[in-house]
Structure formats: structure tokens, C-alpha cells
mmCIF file of C-alpha atoms in Angstrom:
data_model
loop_
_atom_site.group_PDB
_atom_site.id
_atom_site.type_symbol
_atom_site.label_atom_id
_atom_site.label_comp_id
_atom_site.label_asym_id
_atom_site.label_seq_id
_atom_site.Cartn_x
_atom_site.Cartn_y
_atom_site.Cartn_z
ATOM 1 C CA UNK R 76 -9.016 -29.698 44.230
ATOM 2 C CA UNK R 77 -7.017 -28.765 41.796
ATOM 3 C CA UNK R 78 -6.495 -30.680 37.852
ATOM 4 C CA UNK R 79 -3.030 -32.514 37.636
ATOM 5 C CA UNK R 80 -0.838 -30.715 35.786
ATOM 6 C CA UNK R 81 -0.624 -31.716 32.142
ATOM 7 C CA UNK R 82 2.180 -33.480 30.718
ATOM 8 C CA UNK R 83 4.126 -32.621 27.599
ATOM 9 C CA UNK R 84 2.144 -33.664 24.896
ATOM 10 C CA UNK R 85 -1.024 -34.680 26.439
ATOM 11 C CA UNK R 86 -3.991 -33.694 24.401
ATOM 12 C CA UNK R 87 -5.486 -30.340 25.530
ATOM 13 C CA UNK R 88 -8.757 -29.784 27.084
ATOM 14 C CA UNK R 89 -10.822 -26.978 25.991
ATOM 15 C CA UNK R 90 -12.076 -26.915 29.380
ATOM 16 C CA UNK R 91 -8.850 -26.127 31.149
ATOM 17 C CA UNK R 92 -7.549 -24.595 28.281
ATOM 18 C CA UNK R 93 -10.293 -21.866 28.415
ATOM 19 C CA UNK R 94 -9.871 -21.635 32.215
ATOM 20 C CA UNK R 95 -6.103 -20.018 32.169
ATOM 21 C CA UNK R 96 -6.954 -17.953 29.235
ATOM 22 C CA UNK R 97 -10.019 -16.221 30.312
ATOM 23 C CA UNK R 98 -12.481 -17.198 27.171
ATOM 24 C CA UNK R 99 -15.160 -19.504 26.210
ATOM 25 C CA UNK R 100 -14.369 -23.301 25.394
ATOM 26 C CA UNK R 101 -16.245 -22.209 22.096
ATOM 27 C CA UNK R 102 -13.294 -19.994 21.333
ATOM 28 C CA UNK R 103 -10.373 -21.952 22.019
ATOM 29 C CA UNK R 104 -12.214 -24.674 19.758
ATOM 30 C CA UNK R 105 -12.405 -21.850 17.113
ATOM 31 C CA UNK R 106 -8.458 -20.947 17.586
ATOM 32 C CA UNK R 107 -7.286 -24.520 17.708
ATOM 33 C CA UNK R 108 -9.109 -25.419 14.491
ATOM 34 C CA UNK R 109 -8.461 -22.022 12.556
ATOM 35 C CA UNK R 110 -11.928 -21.047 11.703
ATOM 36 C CA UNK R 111 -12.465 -17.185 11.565
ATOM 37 C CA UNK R 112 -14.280 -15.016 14.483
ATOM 38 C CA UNK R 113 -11.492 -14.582 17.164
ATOM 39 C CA UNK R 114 -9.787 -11.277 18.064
ATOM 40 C CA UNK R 115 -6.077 -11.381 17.464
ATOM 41 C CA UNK R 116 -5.998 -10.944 21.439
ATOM 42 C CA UNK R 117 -8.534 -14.216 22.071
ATOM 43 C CA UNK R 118 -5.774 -16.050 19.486
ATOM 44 C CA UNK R 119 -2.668 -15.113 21.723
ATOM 45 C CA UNK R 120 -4.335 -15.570 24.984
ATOM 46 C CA UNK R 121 -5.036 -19.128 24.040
ATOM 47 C CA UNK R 122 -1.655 -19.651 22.702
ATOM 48 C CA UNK R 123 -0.298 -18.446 25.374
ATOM 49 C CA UNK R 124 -2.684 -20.729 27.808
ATOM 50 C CA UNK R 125 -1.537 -24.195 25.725
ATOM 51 C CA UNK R 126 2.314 -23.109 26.448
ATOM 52 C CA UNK R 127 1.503 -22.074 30.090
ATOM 53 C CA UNK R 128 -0.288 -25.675 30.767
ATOM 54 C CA UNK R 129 2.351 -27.533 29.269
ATOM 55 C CA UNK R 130 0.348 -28.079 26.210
ATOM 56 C CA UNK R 131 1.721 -29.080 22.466
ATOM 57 C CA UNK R 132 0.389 -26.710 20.307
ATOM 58 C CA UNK R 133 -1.096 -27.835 17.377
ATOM 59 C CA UNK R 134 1.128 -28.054 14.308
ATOM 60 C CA UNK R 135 -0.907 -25.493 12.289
ATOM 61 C CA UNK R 136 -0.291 -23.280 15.196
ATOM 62 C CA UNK R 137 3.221 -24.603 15.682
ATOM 63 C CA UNK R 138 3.990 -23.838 12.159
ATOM 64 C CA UNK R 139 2.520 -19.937 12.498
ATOM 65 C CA UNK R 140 5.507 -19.069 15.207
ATOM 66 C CA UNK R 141 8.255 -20.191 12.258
ATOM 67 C CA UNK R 142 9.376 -16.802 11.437
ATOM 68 C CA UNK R 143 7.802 -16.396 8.065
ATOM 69 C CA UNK R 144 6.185 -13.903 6.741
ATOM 70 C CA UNK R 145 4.666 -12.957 3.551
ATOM 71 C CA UNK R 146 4.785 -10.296 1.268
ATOM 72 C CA UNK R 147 2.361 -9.638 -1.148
ATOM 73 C CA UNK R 148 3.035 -6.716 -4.029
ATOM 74 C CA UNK R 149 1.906 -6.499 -7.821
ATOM 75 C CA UNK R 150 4.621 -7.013 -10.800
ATOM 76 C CA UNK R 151 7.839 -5.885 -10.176
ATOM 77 C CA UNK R 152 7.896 -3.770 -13.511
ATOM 78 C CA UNK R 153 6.520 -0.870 -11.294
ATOM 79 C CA UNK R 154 9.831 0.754 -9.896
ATOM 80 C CA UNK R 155 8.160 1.889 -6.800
ATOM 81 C CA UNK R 156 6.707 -1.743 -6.109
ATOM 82 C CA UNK R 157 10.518 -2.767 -6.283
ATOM 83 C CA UNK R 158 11.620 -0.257 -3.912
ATOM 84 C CA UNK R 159 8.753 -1.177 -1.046
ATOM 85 C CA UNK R 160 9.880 -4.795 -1.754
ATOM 86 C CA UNK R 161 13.605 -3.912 -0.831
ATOM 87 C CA UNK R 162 13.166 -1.828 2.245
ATOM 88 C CA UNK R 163 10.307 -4.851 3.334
ATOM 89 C CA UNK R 164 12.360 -7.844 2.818
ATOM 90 C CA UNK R 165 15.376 -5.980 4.307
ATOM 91 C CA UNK R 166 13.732 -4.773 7.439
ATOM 92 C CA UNK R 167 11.870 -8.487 8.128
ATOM 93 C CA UNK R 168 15.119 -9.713 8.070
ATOM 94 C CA UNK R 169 16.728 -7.187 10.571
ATOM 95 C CA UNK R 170 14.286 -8.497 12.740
ATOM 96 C CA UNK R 171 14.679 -11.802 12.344
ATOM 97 C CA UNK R 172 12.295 -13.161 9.975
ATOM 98 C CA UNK R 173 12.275 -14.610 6.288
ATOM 99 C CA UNK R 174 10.143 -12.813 3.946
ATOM 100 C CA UNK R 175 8.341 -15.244 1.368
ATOM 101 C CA UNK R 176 7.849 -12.579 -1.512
ATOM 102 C CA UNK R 177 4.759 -13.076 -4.332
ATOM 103 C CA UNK R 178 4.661 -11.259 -6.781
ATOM 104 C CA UNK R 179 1.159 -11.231 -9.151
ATOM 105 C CA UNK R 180 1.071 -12.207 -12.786
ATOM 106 C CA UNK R 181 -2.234 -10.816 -14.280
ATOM 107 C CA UNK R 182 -3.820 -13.833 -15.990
ATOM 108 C CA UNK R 183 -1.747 -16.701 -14.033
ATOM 109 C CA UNK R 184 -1.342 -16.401 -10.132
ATOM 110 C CA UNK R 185 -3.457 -13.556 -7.787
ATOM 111 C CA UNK R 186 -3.816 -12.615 -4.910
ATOM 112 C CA UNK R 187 -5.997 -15.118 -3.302
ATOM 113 C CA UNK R 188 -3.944 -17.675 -5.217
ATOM 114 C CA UNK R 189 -0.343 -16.665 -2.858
ATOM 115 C CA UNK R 190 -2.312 -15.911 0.385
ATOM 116 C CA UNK R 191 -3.362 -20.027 0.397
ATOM 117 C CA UNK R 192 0.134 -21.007 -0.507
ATOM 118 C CA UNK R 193 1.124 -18.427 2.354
ATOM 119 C CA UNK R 194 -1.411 -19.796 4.756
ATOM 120 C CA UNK R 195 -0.425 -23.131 4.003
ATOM 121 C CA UNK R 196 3.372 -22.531 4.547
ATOM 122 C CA UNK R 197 2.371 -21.514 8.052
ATOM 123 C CA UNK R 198 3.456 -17.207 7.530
ATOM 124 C CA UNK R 199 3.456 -15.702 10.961
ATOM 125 C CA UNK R 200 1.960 -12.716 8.985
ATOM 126 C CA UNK R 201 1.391 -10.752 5.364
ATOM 127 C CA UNK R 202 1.935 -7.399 3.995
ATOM 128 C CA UNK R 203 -0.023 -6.624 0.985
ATOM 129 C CA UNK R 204 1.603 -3.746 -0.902
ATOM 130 C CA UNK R 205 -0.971 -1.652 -2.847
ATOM 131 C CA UNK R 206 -2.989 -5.250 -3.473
ATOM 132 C CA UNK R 207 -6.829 -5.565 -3.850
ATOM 133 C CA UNK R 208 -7.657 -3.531 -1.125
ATOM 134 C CA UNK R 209 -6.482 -0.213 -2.624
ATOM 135 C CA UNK R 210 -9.410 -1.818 -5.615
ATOM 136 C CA UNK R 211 -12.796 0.294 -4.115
ATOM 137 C CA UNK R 212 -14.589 -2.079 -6.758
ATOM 138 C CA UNK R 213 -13.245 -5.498 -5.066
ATOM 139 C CA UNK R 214 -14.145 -7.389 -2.565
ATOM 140 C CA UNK R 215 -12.115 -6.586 0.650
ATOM 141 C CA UNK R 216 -14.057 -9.778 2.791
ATOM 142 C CA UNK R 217 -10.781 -11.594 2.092
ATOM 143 C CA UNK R 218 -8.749 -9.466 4.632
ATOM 144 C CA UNK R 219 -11.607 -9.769 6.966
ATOM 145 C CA UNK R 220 -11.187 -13.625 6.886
ATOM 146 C CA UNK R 221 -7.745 -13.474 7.685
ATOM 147 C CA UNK R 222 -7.955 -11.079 10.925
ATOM 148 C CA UNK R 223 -10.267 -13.155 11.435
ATOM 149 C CA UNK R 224 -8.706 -16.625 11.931
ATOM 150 C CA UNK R 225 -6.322 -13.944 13.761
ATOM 151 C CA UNK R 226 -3.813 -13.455 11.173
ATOM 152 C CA UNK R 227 -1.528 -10.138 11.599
ATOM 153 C CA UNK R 228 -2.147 -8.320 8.424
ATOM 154 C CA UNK R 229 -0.765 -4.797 7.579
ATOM 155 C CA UNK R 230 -1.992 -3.440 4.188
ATOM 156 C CA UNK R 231 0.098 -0.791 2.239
ATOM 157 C CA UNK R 232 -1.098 2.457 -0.064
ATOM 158 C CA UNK R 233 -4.728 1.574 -0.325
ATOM 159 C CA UNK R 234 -7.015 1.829 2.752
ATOM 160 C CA UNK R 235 -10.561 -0.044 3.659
ATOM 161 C CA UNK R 236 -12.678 0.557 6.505
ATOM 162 C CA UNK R 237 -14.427 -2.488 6.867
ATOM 163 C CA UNK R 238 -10.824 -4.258 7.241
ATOM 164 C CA UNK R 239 -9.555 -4.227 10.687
ATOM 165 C CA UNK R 240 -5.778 -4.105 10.236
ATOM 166 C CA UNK R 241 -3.035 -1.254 10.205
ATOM 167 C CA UNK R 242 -2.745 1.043 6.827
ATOM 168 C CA UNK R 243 0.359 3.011 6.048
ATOM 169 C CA UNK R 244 -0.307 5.171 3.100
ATOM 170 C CA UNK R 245 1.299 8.412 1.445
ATOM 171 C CA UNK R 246 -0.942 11.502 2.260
ATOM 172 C CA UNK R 247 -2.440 11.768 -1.369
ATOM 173 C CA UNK R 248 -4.042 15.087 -0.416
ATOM 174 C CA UNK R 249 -0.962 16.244 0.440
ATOM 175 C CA UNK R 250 0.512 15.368 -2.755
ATOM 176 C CA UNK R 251 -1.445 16.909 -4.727
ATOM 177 C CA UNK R 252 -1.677 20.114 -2.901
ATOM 178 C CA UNK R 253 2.477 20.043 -3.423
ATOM 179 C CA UNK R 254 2.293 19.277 -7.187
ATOM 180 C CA UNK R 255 -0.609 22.365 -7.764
ATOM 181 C CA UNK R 256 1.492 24.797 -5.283
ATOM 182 C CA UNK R 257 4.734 23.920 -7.339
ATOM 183 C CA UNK R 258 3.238 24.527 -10.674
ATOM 184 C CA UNK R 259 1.027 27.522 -9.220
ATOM 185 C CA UNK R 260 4.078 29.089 -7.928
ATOM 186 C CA UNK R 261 5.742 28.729 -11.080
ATOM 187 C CA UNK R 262 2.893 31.066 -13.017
ATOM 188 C CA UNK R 263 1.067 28.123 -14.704
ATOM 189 C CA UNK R 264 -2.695 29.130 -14.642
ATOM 190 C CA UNK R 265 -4.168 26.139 -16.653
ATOM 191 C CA UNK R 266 -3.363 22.733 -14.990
ATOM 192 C CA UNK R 267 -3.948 19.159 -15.817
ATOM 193 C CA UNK R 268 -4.324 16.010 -14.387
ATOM 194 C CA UNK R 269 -3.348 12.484 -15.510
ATOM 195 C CA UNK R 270 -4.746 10.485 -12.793
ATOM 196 C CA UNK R 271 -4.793 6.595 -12.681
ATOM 197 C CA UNK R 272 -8.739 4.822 -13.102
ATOM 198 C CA UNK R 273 -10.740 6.269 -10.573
ATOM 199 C CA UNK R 274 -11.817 2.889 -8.867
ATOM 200 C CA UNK R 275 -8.369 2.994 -6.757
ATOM 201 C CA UNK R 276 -8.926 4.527 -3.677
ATOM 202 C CA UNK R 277 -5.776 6.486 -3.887
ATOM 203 C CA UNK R 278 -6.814 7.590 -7.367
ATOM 204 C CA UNK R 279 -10.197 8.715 -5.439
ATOM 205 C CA UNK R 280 -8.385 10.739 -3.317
ATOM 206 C CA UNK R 281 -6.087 12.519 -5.844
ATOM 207 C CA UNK R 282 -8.769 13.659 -7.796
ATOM 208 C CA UNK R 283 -10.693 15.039 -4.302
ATOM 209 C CA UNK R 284 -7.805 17.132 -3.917
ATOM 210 C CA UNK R 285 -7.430 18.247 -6.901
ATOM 211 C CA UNK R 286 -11.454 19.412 -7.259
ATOM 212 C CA UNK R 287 -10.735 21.080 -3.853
ATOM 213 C CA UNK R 288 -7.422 22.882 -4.671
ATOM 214 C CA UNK R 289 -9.341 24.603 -7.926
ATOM 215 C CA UNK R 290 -12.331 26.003 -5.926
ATOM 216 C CA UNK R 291 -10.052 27.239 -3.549
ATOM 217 C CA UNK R 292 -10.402 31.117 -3.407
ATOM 218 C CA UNK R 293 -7.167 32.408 -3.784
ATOM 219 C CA UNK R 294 -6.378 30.219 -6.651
ATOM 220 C CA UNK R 295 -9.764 31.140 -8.379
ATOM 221 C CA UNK R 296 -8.846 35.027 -8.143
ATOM 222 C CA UNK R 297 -5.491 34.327 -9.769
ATOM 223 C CA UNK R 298 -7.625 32.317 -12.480
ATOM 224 C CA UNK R 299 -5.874 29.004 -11.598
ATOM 225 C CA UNK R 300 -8.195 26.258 -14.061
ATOM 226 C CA UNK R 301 -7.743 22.668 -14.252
ATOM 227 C CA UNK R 302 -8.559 19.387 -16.287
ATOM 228 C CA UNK R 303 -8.439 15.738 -15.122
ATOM 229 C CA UNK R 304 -8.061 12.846 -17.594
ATOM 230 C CA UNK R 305 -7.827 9.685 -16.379
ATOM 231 C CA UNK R 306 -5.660 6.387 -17.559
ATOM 232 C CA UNK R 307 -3.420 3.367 -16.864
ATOM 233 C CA UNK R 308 -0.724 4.043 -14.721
ATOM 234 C CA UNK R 309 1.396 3.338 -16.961
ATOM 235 C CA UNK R 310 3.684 5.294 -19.889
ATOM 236 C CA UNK R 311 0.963 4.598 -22.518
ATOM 237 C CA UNK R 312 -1.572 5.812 -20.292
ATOM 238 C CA UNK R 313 0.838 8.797 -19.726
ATOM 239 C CA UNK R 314 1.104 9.620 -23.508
ATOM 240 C CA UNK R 315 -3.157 8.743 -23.892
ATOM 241 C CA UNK R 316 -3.978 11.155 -21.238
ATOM 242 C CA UNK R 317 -1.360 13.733 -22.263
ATOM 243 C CA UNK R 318 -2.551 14.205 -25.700
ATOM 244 C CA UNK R 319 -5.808 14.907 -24.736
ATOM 245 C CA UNK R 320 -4.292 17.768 -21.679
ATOM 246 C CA UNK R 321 -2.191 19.729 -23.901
ATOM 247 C CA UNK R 322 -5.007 20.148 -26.225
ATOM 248 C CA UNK R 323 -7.280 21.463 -23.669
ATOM 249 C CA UNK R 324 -4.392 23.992 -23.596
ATOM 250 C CA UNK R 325 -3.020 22.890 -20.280
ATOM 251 C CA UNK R 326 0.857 24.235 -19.023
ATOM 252 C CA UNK R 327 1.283 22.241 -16.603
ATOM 253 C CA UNK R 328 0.717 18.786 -16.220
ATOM 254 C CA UNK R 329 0.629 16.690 -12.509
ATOM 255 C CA UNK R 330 0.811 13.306 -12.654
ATOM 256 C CA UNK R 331 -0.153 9.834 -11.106
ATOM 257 C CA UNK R 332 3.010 8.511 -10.922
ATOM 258 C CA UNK R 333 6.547 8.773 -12.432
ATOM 259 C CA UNK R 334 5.756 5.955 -15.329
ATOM 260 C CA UNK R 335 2.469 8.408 -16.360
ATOM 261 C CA UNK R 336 4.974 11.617 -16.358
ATOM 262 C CA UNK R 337 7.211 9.640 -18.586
ATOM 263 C CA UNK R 338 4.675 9.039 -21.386
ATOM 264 C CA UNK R 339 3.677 12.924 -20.611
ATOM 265 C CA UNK R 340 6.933 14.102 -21.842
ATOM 266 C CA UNK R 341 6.970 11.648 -24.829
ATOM 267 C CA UNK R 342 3.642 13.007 -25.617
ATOM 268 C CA UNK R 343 4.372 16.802 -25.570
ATOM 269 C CA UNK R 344 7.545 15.858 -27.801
ATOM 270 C CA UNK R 345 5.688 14.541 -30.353
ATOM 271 C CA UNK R 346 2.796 17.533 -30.278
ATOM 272 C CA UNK R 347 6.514 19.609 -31.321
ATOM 273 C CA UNK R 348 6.534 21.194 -27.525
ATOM 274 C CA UNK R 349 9.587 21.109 -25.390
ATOM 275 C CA UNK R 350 9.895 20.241 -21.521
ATOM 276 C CA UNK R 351 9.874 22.402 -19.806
ATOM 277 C CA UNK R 352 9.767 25.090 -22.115
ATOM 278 C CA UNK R 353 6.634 25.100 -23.516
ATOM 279 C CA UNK R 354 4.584 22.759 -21.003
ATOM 280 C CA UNK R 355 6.319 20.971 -17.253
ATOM 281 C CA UNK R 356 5.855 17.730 -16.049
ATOM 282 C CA UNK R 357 5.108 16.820 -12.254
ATOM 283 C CA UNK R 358 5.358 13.238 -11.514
ATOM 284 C CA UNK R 359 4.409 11.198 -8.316
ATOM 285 C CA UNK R 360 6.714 8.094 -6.895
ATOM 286 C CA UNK R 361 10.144 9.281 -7.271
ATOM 287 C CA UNK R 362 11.504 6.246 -8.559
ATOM 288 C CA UNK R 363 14.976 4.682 -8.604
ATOM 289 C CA UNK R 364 17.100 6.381 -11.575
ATOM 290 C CA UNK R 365 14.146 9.029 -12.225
ATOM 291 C CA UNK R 366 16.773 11.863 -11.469
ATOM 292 C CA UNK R 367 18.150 10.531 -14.521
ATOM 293 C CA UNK R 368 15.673 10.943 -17.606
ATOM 294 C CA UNK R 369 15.761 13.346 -20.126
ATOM 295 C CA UNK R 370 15.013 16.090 -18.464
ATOM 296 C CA UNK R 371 15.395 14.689 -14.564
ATOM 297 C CA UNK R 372 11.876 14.203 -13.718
ATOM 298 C CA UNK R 373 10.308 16.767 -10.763
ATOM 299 C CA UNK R 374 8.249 14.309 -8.872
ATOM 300 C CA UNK R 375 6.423 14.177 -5.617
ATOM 301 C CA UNK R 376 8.517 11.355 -3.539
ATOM 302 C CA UNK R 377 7.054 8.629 -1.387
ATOM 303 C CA UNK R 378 8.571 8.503 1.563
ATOM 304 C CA UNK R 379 9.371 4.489 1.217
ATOM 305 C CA UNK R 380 11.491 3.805 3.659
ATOM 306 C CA UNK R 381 9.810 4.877 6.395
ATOM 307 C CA UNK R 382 6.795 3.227 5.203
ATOM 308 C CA UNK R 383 8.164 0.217 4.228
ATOM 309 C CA UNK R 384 9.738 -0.071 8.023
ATOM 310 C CA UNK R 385 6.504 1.109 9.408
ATOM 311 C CA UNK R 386 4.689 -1.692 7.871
ATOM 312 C CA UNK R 387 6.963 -4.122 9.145
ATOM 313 C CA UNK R 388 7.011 -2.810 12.801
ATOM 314 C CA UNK R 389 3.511 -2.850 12.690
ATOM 315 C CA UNK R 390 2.628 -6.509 11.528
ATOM 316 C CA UNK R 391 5.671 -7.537 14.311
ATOM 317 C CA UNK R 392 3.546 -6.168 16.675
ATOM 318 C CA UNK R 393 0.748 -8.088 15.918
ATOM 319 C CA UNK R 394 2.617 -11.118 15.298
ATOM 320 C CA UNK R 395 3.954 -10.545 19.022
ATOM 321 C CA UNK R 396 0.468 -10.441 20.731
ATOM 322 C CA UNK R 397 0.924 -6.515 21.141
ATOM 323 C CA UNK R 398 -2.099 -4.516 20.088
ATOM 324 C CA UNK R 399 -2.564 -2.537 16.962
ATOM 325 C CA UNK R 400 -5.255 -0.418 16.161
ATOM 326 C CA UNK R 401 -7.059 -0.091 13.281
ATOM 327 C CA UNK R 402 -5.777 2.944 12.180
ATOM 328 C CA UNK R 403 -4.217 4.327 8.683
ATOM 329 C CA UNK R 404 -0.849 6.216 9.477
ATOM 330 C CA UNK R 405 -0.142 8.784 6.340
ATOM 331 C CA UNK R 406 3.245 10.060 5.714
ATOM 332 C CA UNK R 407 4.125 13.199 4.205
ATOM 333 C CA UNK R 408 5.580 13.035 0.897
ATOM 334 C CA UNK R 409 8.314 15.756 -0.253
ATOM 335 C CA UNK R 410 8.692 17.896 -3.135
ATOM 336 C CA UNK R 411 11.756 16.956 -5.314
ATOM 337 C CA UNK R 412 11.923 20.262 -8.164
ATOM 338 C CA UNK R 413 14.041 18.913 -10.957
ATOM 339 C CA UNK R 414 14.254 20.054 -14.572
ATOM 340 C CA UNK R 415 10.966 18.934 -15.900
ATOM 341 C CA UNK R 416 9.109 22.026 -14.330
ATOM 342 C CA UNK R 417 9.961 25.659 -15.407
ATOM 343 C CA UNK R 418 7.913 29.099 -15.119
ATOM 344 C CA UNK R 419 5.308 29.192 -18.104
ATOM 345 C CA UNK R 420 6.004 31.362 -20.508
ATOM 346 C CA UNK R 421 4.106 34.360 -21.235
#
């Protein structure tokens, strides 16, 4: 004989509950009292068990299905942190949903900090734009939690394998080998790196490429050299590393991002060398108004706003119960040749 059907409101049984959606009472106790363990597909079968028997959900759930979302990104004094945030916000909004944006102050609120005031406002989801997980030294067990308490995560520039969530990230590889074949091309024989610190897994990856490009043969027979100095990603950490390239005697100088080639250019102005005259600049990012410096900055551009979409398709997948592997998906960046590069001089 069948149960009588359950009335609107009536307090759920686990019993019936795990019945229609085809897992252990164990598990919908997990799911209805948001303790980690259960497979985003366990966490929407149940849901979708509690609305099939007529079932309130519980408010915590209730709350999840609200249309927020949260977005997670460093300060906003990075240009290319601004950008993501735009094409992000503007895309979960296409679609329907309200971003909640948090942005970290070092020394006041982190990450962990935003993800409980996130949790607790009931987000349907987070993107974490290049957060703690692109940090090889840090602890990535706090994305583990969330996926699993069944939270749709997507994670942004900066991949871990022990999280199991979507990555979009800019081929770094491919970066670099763009950058060296630019400045190759250009007759520049001794390169040099200014890479970011070296516990960033992007950083990691940068450097790999660059090792790899130098002991490749045909740039070894045309006596291609490099040097790699590492730094903040910042100007100053530009201008620090720099100084320390152009007198190892580099010609060309690639950098880790568009604030680093900035502080590059200050740097070979002070040593009394012009750009590009006497040394060119590559930077990384292609930030908003870098066509604009003095000289226009050649850069290697992230693709952003396919990324930035990509993210959000993926974590609306998730959010909808459709599956998403755990997978990174690497976009190609492009070449943009402005005035900061020019062929060395002899």
C-alpha cells in the first residue's frame, strides 16, 4: 500500500524522502542539514525529491535557489581583476542573477571571511577570481568543503587538483611561448624574465615555459639565453626585477603582467636606456588604457571575456543540477605588438 501523499508543509521523512530520490536516508540527512560529503548530483536529487513529494524545503535550502551568487576577486587596484569583475557581474545578470561582489583587503577581510557572509546570505554559487587557490602554498581544503556541502564553485586563473570544481585559466605556456617568439623574432638573443613569486601556480607555469623555450634546439643554435628574476606583481616589483635584468645585459624583457612591464620601462629610463630603442618591454594582461602609456605597452592579452562568460556558464550549470566535470578549460591568449618592442640593435 502505498504512503499518503504529503501535504504542503508537512515535515519530511528521510525515509520517503530517500525513496523518490534514489539515496541513503544517511544522505538526505547530510543534504538537509548542510554538512559536507554529498555529490552535487546526491544534493539536487534530494531537492528535487522534497519538491516532487510536496515537501517545504528547508529555509537554508530555500534560501540557496534565491538567485545570488557570489563573486570573489582580490583588490580592485589590479586592472585586470576589474575587467573579470565587469564581464562577471554583467553576464550573472544576463542570466538572471545578482552578483554579491567581495573584494579582499589584505589585513582586514579574506577570503574565508566573504565565503561565510556568502554562505550565510544563502549564494546559489561563487566564483573565486585568481583567490587562494592559484596560492600552491595554501590550503585549498576550503574549496573541498564547499563542493562538498554541494556548493557550485568555479575557480578562475589558478588551478588545484585536489578541488573538484571547473577551472578556466589563460594557457600560461602559451603565453610565454608568444612573448619569447615575439622578442626572438625581433633579433633579441639575451632575454629576461620578471615573473611574479614562484608559489602561484600560474607563476609556476610561466617559469616552466620559459626553462623549456631556452633548451629548445633551434633557439640554442641561434644563441637565444635567458634570465628569470622574480617579484611582486606589481610596478615596484617591475622596477626591482628590472634593474637587476638589464644588468645581466638582457634586450628584451617579458613580463608577468602589464603593472610589472610598467615599472620595467621606468626602470630602463632611469639606467639612461630608451624603450624600445635600447631594450623592449613585453607585458602580460592587456589592461584597460594600456594602449595608452608612454610607449603603448606590447602585451600578451587575456582573453577576458570569454573567460569571464565561461565561468559564469559553468557555475549556472552546476547551480542547475547539470553536470560539470572537473576539468580546467585554457584559453589562448593573443599577441598585441605595440610600441614597447622594437628589433635590438646591433
Amino acid at each position: 500500500m502505498a504512503p499518503p501523499s504529503p501535504t504542503p508543509g508537512k515535515r519530511a521523512r528521510l525515509s520517503d524522502i530517500a525513496a523518490q530520490a534514489g539515496v541513503s536516508e544517511a544522505t538526505v540527512s547530510r543534504v538537509l542539514n548542510g554538512r559536507p560529503g554529498v555529490s552535487q548530483a546526491s544534493v539536487q536529487a534530494v531537492l528535487t525529491a522534497l519538491d516532487v513529494l510536496g515537501y517545504e524545503r528547508p529555509t537554508r535550502l530555500r534560501r540557496r535557489s534565491s538567485g545570488l551568487v557570489g563573486l570573489v576577486v582580490p583588490e580592485l587596484d589590479d586592472p585586470i581583476v576589474a575587467a573579470f569583475t565587469q564581464v562577471v557581474q554583467t553576464s550573472c545578470v544576463h542570466n538572471g542573477y545578482i552578483p554579491v561582489l567581495c573584494t579582499e583587503t589584505p589585513g582586514r577581510i579574506g577570503e574565508d571571511e566573504y565565503v561565510e557572509m556568502l554562505l550565510d546570505s544563502g549564494v546559489a554559487g561563487i566564483i573565486f577570481v585568481s583567490g587562494l587557490h592559484a596560492d600552491a602554498s595554501a590550503d585549498t581544503s576550503r574549496y573541498q568543503k564547499l563542493t562538498g556541502r554541494g556548493l557550485p564553485i568555479v575557480l578562475v586563473n589558478g588551478p588545484a587538483d585536489s578541488v573538484d570544481a571547473p577551472f578556466v585559466s589563460t594557457d600560461d605556456a602559451a603565453a610565454v611561448e608568444l612573448a619569447v617568439g615575439h622578442l626572438v623574432s625581433l633579433g633579441h638573443k639575451r632575454l629576461g624574465f620578471a615573473s611574479g613569486p614562484d608559489r602561484f601556480t600560474q607563476t609556476r607555469r610561466r617559469l616552466a615555459a620559459f626553462r623549456a623555450l631556452l633548451e629548445r634546439a633551434d633557439l640554442r643554435t641561434a644563441g637565444v639565453t635567458g634570465v628569470m628574476e622574480q617579484s611582486l606583481l606589481s610596478v615596484e616589483g617591475g622596477h626591482a626585477a628590472a634593474v637587476r635584468l638589464l644588468d645581466a645585459g638582457v634586450t628584451g624583457i617579458l613580463c608577468g603582467s602589464d603593472l610589472m612591464a610598467l615599472g620595467a620601462i621606468r626602470a630602463a629610463r632611469q639606467r639612461g636606456r630608451e624603450v624600445p630603442r635600447d631594450v623592449s618591454v613585453v607585458g602580460y594582461d592587456d589592461s584597460p588604457l594600456i594602449a595608452f602609456t608612454d610607449p603603448p605597452l606590447t602585451t600578451v592579452r587575456q582573453p577576458v571575456p570569454a573567460m569571464g562568460q565561461a565561468a559564469v556558464r559553468a557555475l549556472l550549470d552546476l547551480i542547475h543540477g547539470h553536470s560539470a566535470p572537473h576539468a580546467e578549460y585554457l584559453f589562448r591568449p593573443e599577441l598585441v605588438v605595440r610600441s614597447s618592442t622594437a628589433p635590438a640593435r646591433r
